[in-house]
Structure formats: structure tokens, C-alpha cells
Tab-separated table of C-alpha atoms in Angstrom:
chain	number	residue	atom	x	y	z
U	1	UNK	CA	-96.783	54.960	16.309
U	2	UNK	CA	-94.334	52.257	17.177
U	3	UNK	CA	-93.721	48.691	16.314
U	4	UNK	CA	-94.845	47.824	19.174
U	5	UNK	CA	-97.858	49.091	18.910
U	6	UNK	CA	-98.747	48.232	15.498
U	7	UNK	CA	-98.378	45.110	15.783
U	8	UNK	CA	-100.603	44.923	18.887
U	9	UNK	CA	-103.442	46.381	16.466
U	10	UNK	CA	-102.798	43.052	14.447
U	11	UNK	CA	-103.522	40.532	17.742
U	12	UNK	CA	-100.135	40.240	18.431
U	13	UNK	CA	-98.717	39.084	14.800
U	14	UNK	CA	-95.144	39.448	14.585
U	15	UNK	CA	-94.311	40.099	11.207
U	16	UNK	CA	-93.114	37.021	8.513
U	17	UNK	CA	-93.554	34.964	6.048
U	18	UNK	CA	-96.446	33.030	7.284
U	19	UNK	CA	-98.868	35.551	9.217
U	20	UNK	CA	-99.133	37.606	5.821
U	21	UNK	CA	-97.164	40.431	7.950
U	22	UNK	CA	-94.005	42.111	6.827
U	23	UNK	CA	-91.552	44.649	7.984
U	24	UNK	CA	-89.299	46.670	6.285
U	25	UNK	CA	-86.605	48.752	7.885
U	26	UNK	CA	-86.609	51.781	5.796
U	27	UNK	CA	-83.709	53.819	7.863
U	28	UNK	CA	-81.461	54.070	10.612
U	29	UNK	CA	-83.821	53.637	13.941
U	30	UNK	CA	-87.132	53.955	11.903
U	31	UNK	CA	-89.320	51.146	11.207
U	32	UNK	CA	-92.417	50.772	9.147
U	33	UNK	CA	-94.648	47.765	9.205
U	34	UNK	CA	-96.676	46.221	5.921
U	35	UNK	CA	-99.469	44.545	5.458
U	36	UNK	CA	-98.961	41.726	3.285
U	37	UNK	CA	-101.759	39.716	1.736
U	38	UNK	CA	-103.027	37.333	-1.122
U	39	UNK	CA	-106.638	37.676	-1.752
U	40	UNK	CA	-108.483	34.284	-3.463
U	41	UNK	CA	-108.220	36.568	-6.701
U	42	UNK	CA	-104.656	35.761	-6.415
U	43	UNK	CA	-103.825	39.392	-5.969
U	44	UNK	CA	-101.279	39.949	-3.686
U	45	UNK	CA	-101.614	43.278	-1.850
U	46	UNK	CA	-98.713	45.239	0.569
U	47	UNK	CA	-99.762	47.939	1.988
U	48	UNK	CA	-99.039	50.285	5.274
U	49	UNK	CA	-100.502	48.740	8.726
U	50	UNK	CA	-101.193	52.469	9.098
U	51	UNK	CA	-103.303	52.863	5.711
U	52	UNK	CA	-103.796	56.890	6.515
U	53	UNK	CA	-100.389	57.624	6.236
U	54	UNK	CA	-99.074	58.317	2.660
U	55	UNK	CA	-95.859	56.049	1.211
U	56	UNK	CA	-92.615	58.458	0.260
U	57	UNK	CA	-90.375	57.046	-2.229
U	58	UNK	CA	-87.189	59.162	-2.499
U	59	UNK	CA	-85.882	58.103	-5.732
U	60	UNK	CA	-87.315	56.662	-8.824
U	61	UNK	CA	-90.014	53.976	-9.413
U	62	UNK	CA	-90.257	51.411	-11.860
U	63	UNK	CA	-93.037	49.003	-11.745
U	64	UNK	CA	-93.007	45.822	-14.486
U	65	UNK	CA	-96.511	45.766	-15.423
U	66	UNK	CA	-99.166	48.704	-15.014
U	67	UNK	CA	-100.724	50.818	-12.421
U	68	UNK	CA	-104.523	51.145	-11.660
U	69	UNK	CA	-106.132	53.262	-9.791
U	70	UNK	CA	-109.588	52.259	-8.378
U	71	UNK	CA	-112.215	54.094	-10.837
U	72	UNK	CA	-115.487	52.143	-10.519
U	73	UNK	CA	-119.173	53.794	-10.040
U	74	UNK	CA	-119.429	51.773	-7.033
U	75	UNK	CA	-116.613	53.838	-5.101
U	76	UNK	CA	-118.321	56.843	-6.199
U	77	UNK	CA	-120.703	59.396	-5.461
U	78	UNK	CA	-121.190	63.229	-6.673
U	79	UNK	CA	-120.534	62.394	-10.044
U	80	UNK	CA	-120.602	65.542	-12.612
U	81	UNK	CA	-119.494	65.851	-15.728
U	82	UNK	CA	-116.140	68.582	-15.754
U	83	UNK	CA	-117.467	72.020	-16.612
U	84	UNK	CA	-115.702	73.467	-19.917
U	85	UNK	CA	-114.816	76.315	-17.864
U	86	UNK	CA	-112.358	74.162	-15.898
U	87	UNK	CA	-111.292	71.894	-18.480
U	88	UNK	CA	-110.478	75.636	-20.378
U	89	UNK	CA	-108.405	76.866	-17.849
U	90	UNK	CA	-105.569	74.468	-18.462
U	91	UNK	CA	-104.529	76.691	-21.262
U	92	UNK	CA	-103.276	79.131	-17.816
U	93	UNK	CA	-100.649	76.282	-16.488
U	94	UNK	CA	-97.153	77.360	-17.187
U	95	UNK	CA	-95.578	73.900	-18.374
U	96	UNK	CA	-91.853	73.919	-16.921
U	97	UNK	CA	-88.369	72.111	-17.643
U	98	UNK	CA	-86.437	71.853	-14.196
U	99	UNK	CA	-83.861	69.939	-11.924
U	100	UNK	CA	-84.085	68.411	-8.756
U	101	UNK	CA	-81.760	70.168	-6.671
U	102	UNK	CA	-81.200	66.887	-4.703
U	103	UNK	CA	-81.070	65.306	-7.535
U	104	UNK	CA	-76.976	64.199	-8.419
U	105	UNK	CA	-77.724	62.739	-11.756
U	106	UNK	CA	-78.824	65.953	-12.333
U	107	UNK	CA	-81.533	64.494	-14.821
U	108	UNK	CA	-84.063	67.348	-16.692
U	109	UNK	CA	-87.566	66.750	-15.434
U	110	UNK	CA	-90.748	68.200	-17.351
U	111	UNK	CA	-93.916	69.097	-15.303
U	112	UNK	CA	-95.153	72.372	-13.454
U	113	UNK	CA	-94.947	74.223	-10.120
U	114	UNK	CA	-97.314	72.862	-7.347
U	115	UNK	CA	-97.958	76.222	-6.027
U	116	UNK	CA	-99.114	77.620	-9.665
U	117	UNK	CA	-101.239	74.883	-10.619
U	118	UNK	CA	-102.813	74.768	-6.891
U	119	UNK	CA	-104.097	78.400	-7.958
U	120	UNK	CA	-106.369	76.638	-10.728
U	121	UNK	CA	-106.417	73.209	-9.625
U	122	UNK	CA	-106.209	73.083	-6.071
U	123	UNK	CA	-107.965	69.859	-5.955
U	124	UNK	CA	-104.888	68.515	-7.266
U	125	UNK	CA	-102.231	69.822	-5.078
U	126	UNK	CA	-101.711	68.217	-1.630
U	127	UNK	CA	-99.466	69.754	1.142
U	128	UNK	CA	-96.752	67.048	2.559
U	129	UNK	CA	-94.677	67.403	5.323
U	130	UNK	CA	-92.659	70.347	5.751
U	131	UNK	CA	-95.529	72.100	3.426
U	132	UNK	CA	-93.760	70.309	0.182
U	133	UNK	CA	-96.516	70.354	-2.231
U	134	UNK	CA	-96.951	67.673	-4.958
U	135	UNK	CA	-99.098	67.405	-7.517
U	136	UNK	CA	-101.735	64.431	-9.046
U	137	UNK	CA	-100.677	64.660	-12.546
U	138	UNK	CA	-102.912	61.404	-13.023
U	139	UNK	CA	-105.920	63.636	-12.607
U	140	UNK	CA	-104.887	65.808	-15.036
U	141	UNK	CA	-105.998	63.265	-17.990
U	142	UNK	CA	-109.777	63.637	-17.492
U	143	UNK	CA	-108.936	67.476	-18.121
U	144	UNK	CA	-106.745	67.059	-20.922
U	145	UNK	CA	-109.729	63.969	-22.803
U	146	UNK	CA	-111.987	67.062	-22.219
U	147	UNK	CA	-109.787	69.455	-23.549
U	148	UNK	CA	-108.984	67.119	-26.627
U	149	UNK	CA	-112.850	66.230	-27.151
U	150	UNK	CA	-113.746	70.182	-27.190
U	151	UNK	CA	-110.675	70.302	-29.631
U	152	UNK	CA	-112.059	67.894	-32.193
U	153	UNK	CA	-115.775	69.393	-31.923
U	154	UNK	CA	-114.127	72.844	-33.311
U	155	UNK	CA	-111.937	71.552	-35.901
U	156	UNK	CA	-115.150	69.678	-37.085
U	157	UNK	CA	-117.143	72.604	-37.102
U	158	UNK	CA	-114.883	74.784	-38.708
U	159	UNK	CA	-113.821	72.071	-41.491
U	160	UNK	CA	-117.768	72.343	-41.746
U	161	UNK	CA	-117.753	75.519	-42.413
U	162	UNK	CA	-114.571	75.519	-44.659
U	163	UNK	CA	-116.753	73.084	-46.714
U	164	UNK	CA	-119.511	75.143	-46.825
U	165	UNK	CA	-117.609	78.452	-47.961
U	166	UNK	CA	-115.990	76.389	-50.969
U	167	UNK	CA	-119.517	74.980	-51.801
U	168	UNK	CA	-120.580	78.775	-52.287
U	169	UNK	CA	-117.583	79.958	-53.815
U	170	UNK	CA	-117.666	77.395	-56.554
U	171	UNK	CA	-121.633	77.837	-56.958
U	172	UNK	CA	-121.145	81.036	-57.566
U	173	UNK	CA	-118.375	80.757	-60.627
């Protein structure tokens, strides 16, 4: 899509300051247009003019203040609890220590291989360009609360149990 015709889907608006339009030039010859917006909230959103089309960063991202993702019951539908059966199968993920290789810094990362977790998860592996997978490690958490939750039910029990053993042992002397 070009500039061009971006901006034509926008009635024209070139973009600047005042038409809540902006454009960045992210690289030689390659443009890429932004929506920019305050909402009476006082929110100010920037997004893509093409909203389908998924934002790359290529290096690292620091944000001063937090990120949310959209979670309310309004936005959703299907809703069912996760199964124990899937939460239990994060026990099979292989967690990994790795480097970049275009990485010069050469910094250690921590995290897994797309292609193995999209074997057990592959709700949470998406296929970029050039078939580069990435992974939603956000959507892990749910599985890992779960996982933490069943956790604490057994340790319970057993501490139960425990109790109940030393209960007969000492009734018994």
C-alpha cells in the first residue's frame, strides 16, 4: 500500500500535527503512516493506518509506565476455563539460554524455541514473514496462575495428610 493511498483512505489528510495524522519514515524509500489520536479520556493512541498489519521493532523496547492488553468480558466470547491437561503440559517446554545471532551486544536471552513450544501451544506461536516464528509469552501467565493454583492445592493436601499421619503416630505412643 502506498502513501498515497493511505492517505486517500483518510479523505485526503496529509499527515501533521493538527489532523491527528503522523508519518514516520522508518527506512530508506519505505514509509509507514500512523494514526495519531487523543480520545476525551485523554488517552492518546498511535497506531498503524493499516491496523491488520503487525508493528516490527528490531531492537529493544522500553516503555515508562505499563502495558495493557485489552482483557474485558465485553471483548469476549467462548470463554472456558483452561483444562489441567493443558495447563500440565508446560512441564514438556524445554526452557533455553541463547543469543541473537544479529545481536552485536551479544546479550544472553532466556526463553524457548518457537517451533517446540508451537508443538504444545500452537495457539501461541504465530508465523511472520519469512516463516520467523515468535512466540506470546504474555499468554503464557494464565498457564503458569493455573499451574501455580494446582501447585498450592497439592502441597495443601499433602501437608493435610502429613498432619494427619503425625496425629496417628503420636495417638498411638
Amino acid at each position: 500500500m502506498s502513501l498515497v493511498s493511505t492517505v486517500a483512505n483518510y479523505g485526503g489528510r496529509q499527515p501533521d500535527n493538527f489532523q491527528n495524522i503522523k508519518q514516520f519514515i522508518v527506512g530508506v524509500g519505505s514509509q509507514a503512516v500512523w494514526i495519531y489520536k487523543k480520545l476525551s479520556s485523554g488517552l492518546i493512541v498511535q497506531t498503524p493506518a493499516n491496523s491488520s498489519k503487525p508493528v516490527l521493532i528490531n531492537s529493544d523496547l522500553y516503555v515508562n509506565g505499563s502495558i495493557f492488553n485489552p482483557s474485558d468480558k465485553n471483548l469476549k466470547k467462548n470463554i472456558e476455563p483452561i483444562t489441567d491437561d493443558k495447563c500440565n503440559s508446560i512441564i514438556n517446554l524445554e526452557p533455553v539460554e541463547f543469543n541473537y545471532k544479529d545481536d552485536k551486544l551479544q546479550r544472553k536471552h532466556l526463553g524457548f524455541i518457537a517451533q517446540d513450544v508451537e508443538k504444545i501451544y500452537p495457539e501461541l506461536v504465530i508465523g511472520c514473514q519469512n516463516n520467523i516464528k515468535s512466540i506470546n509469552y504474555s499468554e503464557f501467565i494464565p498457564l503458569l496462575v493455573l499451574k501455580i493454583q494446582n501447585q498450592q492445592k497439592e502441597i495443601h493436601e499433602l501437608k493435610e495428610q502429613i498432619n494427619e499421619l503425625f496425629q496417628t503416630i503420636n495417638s498411638n505412643s
